[in-house]
CSV table of C-alpha atoms in Angstrom, one decimal:
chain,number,residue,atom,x,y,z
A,1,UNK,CA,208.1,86.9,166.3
A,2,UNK,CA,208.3,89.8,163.8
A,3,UNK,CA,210.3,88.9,160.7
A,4,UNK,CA,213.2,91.2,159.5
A,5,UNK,CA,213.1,91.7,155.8
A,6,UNK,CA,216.4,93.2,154.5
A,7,UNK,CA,216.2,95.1,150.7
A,8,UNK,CA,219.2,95.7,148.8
A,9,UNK,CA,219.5,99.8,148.3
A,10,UNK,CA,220.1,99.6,145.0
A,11,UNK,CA,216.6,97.2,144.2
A,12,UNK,CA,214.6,100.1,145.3
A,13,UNK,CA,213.5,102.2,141.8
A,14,UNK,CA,214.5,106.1,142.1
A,15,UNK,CA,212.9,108.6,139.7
A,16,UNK,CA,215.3,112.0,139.5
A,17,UNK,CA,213.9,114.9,140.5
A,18,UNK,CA,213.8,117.9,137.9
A,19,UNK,CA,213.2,121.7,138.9
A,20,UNK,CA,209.9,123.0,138.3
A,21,UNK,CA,208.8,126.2,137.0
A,22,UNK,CA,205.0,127.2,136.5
A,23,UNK,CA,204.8,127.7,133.0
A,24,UNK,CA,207.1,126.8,130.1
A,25,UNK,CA,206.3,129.0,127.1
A,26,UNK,CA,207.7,128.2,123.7
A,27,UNK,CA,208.3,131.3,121.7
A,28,UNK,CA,208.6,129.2,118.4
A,29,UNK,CA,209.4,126.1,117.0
A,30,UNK,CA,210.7,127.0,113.0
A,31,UNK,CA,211.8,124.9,110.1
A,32,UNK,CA,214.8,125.4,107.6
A,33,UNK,CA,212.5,127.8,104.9
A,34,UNK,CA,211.5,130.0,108.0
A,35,UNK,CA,215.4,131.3,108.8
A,36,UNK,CA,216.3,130.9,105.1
A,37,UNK,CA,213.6,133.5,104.7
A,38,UNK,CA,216.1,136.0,106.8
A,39,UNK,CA,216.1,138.2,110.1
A,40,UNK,CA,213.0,140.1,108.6
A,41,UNK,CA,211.1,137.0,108.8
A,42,UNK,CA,212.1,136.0,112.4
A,43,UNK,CA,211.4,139.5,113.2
A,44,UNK,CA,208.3,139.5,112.1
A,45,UNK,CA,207.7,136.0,113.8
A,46,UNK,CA,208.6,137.7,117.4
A,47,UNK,CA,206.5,140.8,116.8
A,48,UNK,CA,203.6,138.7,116.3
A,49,UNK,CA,204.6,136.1,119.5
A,50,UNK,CA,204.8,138.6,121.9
A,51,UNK,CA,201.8,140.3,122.9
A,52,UNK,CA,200.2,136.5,123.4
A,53,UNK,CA,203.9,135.8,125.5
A,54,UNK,CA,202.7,138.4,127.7
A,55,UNK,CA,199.2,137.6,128.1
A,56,UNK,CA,200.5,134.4,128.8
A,57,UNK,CA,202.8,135.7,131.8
A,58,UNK,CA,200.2,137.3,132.9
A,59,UNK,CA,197.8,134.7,133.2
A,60,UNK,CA,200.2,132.8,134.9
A,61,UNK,CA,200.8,135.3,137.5
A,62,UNK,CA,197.1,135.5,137.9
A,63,UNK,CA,196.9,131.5,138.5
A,64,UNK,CA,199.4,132.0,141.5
A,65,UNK,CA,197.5,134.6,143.7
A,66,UNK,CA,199.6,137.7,142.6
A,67,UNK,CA,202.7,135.9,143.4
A,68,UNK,CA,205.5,136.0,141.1
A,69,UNK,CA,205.2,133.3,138.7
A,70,UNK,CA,208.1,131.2,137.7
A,71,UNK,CA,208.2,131.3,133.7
A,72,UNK,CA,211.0,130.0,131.5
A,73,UNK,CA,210.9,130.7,127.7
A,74,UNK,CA,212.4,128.4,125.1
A,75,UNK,CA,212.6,127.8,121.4
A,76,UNK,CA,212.7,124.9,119.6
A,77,UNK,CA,214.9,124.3,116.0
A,78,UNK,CA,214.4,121.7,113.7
A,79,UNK,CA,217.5,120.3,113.2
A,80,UNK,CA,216.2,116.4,112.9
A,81,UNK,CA,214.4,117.1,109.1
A,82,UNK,CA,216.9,119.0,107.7
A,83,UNK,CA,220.0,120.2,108.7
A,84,UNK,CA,220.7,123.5,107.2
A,85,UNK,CA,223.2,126.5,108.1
A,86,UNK,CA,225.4,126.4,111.1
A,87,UNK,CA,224.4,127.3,114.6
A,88,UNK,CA,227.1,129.8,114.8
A,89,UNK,CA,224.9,131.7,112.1
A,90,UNK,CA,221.4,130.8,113.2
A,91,UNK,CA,221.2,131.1,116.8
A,92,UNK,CA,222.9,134.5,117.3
A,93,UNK,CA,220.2,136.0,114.4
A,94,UNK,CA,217.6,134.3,116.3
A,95,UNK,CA,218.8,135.7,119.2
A,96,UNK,CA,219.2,139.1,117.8
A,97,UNK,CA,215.7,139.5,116.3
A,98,UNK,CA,214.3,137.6,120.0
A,99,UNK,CA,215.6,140.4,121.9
A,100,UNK,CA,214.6,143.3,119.4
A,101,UNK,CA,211.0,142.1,119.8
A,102,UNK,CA,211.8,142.7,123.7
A,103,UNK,CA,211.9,138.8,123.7
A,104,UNK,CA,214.1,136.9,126.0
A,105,UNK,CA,214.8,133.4,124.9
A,106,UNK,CA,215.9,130.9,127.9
A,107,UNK,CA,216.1,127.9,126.5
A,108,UNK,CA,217.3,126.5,123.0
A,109,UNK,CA,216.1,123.2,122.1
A,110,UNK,CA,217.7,120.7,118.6
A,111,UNK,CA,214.6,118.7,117.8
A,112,UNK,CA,216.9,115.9,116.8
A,113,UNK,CA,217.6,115.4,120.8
A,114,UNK,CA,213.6,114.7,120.6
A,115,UNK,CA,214.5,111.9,118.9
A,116,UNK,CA,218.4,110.3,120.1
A,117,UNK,CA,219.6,112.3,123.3
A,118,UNK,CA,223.5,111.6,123.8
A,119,UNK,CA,223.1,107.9,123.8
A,120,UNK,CA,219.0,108.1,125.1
A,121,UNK,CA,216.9,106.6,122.7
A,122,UNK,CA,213.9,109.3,123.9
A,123,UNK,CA,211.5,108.7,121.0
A,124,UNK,CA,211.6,104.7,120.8
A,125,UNK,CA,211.4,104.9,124.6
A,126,UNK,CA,208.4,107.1,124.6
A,127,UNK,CA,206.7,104.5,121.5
A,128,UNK,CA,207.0,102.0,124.0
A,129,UNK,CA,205.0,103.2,126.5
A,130,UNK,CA,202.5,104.0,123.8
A,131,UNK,CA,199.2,102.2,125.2
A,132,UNK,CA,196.4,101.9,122.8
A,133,UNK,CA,192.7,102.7,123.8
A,134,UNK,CA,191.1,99.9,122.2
A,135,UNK,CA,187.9,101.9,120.5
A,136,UNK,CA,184.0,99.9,122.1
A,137,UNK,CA,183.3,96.7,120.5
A,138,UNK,CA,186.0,96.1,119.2
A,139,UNK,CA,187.5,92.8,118.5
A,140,UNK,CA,191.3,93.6,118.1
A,141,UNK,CA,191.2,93.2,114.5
A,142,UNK,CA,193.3,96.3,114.1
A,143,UNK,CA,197.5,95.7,114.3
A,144,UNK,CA,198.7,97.6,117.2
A,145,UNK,CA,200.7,101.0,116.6
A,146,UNK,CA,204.0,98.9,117.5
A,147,UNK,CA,203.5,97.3,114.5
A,148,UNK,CA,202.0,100.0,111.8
A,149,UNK,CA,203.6,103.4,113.3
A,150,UNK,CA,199.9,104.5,113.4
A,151,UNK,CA,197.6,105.7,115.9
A,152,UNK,CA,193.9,106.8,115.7
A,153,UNK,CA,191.9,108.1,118.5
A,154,UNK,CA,188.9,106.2,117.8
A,155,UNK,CA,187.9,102.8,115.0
A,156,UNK,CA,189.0,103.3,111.3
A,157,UNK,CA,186.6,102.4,108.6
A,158,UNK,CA,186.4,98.8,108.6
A,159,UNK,CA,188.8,97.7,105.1
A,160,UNK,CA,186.4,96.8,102.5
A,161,UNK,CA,186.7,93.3,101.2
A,162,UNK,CA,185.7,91.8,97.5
A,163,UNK,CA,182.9,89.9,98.2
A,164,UNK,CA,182.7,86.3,98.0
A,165,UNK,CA,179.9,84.3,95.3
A,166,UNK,CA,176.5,84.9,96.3
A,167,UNK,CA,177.6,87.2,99.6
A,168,UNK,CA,176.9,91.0,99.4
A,169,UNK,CA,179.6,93.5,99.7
A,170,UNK,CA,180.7,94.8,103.1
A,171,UNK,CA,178.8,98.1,103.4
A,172,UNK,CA,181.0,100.9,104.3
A,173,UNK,CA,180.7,102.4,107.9
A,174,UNK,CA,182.8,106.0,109.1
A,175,UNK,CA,185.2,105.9,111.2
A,176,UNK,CA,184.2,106.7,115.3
A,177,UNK,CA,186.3,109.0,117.7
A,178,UNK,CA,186.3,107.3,120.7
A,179,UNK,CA,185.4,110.3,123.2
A,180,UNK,CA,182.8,112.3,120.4
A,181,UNK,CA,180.9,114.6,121.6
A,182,UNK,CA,177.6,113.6,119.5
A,183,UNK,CA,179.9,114.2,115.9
A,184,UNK,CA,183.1,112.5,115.4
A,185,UNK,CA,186.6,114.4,114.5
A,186,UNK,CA,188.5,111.4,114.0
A,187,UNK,CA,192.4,111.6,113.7
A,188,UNK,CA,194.6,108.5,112.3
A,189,UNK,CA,198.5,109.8,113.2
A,190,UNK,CA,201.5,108.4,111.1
A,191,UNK,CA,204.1,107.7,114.2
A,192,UNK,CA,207.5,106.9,112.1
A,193,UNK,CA,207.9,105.5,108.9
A,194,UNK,CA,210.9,103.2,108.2
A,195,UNK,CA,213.4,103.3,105.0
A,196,UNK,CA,214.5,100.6,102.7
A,197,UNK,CA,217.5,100.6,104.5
A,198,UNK,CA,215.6,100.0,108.0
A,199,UNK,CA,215.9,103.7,109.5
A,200,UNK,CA,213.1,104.4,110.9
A,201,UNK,CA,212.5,108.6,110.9
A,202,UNK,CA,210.1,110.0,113.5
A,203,UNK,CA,207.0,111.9,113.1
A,204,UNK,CA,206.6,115.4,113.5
A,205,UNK,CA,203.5,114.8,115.9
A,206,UNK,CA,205.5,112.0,117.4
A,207,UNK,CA,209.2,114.2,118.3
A,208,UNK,CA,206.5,117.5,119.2
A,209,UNK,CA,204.9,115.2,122.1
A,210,UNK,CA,207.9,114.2,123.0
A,211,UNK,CA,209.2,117.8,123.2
A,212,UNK,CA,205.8,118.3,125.3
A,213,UNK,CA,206.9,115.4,127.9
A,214,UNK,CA,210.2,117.1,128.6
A,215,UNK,CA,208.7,120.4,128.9
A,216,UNK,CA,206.6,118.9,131.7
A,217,UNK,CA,209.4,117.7,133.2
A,218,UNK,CA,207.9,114.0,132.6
A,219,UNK,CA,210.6,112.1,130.5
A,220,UNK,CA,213.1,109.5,132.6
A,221,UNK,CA,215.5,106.9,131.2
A,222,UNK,CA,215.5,104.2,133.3
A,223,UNK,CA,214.7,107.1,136.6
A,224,UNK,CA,216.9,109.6,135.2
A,225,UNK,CA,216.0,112.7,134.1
A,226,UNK,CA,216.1,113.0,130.1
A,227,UNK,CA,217.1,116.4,128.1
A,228,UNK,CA,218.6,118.3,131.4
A,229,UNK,CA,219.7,122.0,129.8
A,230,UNK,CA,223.6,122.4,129.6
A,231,UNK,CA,224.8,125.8,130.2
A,232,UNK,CA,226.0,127.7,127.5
A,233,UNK,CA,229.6,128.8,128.7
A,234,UNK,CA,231.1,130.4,125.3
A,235,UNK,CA,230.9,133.7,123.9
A,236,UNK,CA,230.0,131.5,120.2
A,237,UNK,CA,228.2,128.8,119.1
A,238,UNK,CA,229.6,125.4,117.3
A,239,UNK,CA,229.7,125.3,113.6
A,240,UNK,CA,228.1,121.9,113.5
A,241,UNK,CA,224.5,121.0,114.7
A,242,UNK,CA,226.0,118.2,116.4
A,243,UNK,CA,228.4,119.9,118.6
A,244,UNK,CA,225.4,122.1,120.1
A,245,UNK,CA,223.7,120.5,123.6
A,246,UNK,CA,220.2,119.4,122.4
A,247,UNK,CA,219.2,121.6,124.9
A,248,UNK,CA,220.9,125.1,125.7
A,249,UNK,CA,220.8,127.1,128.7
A,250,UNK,CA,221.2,130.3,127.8
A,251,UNK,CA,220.1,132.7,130.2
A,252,UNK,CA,222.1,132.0,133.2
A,253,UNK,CA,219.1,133.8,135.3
A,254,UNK,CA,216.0,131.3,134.0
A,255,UNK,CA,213.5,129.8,135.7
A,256,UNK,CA,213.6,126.0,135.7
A,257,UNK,CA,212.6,124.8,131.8
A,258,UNK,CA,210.8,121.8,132.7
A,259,UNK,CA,207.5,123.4,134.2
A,260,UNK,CA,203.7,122.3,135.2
A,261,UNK,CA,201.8,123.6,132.4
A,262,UNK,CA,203.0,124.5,128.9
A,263,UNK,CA,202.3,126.9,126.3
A,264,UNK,CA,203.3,127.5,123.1
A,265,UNK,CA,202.9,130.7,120.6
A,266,UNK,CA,203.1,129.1,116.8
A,267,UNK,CA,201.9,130.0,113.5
A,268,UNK,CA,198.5,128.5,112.6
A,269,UNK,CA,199.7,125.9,110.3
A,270,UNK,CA,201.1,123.9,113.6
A,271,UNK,CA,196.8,123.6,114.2
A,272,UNK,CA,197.2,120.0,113.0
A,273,UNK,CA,200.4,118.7,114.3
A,274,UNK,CA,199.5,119.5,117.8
A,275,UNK,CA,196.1,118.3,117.1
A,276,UNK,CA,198.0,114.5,116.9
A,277,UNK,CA,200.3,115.7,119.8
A,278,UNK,CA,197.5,115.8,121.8
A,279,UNK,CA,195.9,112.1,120.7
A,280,UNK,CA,199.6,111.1,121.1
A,281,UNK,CA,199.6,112.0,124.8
A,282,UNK,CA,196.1,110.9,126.1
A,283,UNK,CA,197.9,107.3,125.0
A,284,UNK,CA,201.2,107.6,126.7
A,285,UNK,CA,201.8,105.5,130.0
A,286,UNK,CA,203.7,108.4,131.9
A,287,UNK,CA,206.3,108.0,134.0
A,288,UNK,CA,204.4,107.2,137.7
A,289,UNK,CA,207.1,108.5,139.3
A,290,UNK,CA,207.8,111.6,137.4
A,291,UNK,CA,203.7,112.0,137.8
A,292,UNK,CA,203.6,111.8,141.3
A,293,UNK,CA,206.2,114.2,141.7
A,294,UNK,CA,204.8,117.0,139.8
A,295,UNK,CA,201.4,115.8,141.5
A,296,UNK,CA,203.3,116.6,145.1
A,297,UNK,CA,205.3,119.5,144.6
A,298,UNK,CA,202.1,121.3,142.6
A,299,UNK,CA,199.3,120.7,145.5
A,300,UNK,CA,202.7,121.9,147.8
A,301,UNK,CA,202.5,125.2,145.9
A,302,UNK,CA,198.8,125.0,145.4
A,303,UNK,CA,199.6,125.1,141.7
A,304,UNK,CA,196.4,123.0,140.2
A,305,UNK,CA,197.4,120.5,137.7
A,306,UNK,CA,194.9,118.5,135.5
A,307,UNK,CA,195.1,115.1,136.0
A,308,UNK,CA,195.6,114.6,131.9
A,309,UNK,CA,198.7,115.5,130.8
A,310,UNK,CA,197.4,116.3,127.3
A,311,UNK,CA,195.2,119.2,129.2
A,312,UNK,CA,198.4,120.6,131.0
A,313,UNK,CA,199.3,122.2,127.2
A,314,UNK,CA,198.1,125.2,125.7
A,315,UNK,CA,198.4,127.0,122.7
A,316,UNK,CA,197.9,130.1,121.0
A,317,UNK,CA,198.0,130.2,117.0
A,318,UNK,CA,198.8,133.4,115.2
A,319,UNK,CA,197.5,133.5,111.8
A,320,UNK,CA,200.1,133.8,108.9
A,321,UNK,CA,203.0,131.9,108.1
């Protein structure tokens, strides 16, 4: 006799499904100093990013056999650091030097949404699914990063100790990447750091791999999707960084923002940050279901994806400030 076996809808998981483009390319990520600089500044920023933006299309269009690519573009302000200006004076100079560089900016990201999204805690979601690769022979002698905010891609130094009576000091050994190729480049990331009042403040490295995740369309809440773009309906933008979506649609016509690879055009002295995005990300449990999805719809398209998320990123740094 064959058994029935009844399952209550709502006990089944359900990852949301997010639109896809092919490429998401970041036409900036600035601080405070950069648009306190002026419109000459930012002008001089897009006159440097696009040549590269259009390479990039390009190689896109060459990855899909000819075919039109989907790109989306999108720019991310750090609103989380500092909070400076207004939004009703930033973004439509932004915009306005953006488009005089023959620059079309999709997508507007706050990277304080990196961090809290509406009532989404993104980044202490995305620390816990932070999964250490525990560097060979080692003994677990090291705190985890849930406890230090700290996260090496390979074994620290071993902490030197006073010696005891009649016992030799502990000779000093370098620290080991884990995957060197023959030489180590060892990187030890600083995750948060929390205040004497208990607030814990994220990383740059940290909030900028988390900006990656949702530009890969790989961050979910619980199965639903996390930093879905909000139209921008109104001729002006709020007065308060608060009032603005942390993310902005505001080309009406864009591609999806979420997209299978990413690239971003920054100034060289991001080199290090996204060096630590990078170790940040080869130790992130993704989301299987967001995974598989991207996995489906990209062999679907024949779109190839690496396996890694960290090698689904690319970069081009343009030297300067």
């Amino acid at each position: 006799m064959t058994e029935a076996v009844f399952r209550e809808t709502a006990a089944e998981p359900r990852t949301q499904a997010v639109p896809l483009s092919h490429l998401s390319l970041e036409l900036g990520h600035l601080y405070m100093e950069d648009f306190e600089a002026g419109p000459a500044h930012l002008r001089r920023h897009f006159e440097r990013v696009r040549p590269w933006a259009e390479a990039a299309r390009a190689t896109a269009a060459a990855a899909t056999g000819g075919k039109r690519p989907r790109v989306s573009t999108c720019f991310l302000v750090d609103d989380y650091f500092t909070r400076f200006s207004a939004p009703a004076e930033v973004v439509p100079m932004l915009l306005e030097e953006a488009d005089r560089a023959g620059l079309v900016v999709d997508y507007l990201a706050r990277e304080s949404g990196c961090a809290v999204a509406g009532k989404v805690p993104v980044a202490e979601a995305v620390a816990g699914r932070i999964v250490e690769e525990p560097p060979p022979g080692s003994y677990g002698l090291r705190p985890p990063a849930a406890q230090t905010g700290w996260l090496a891609n390979g074994e620290r130094s071993p902490v030197a100790r006073a010696p005891q009576a009649m016992k030799p000091a502990t000779a000093w050994q370098p620290p080991k990447e884990t995957a060197a190729r023959r030489h180590s480049v060892f990187l030890d990331v600083e995750l948060w750091d929390d205040g004497p009042d208990g607030h814990r403040t994220w990383s740059c490295p940290f909030l900028a791999a988390v900006w990656q995740l949702a530009r890969l369309g790989l961050l979910r809440n619980e199965g639903e999707a996390v930093l879905v773009p909000q139209p921008h309906t109104g001729p002006a933008f709020p007065d308060d960084w608060d009032e603005l979506p942390p993310l902005l649609r505001l080309n009406p016509r864009a591609d999806p923002f979420a997209a299978y690879r990413t690239c971003s055009v920054i100034p060289s002295r991001f080199l290090p940050v996204e060096h630590a995005v990078r170790v940040i990300l080869d130790q992130i449990e993704v989301d299987p279901g967001a995974l598989a999805q991207a996995a489906e719809r990209s062999a679907r398209e024949h779109a190839t994806v690496p396996d890694s998320v960290a090698d689904r990123i690319s970069y081009v740094f343009y030297a300067g400030q």
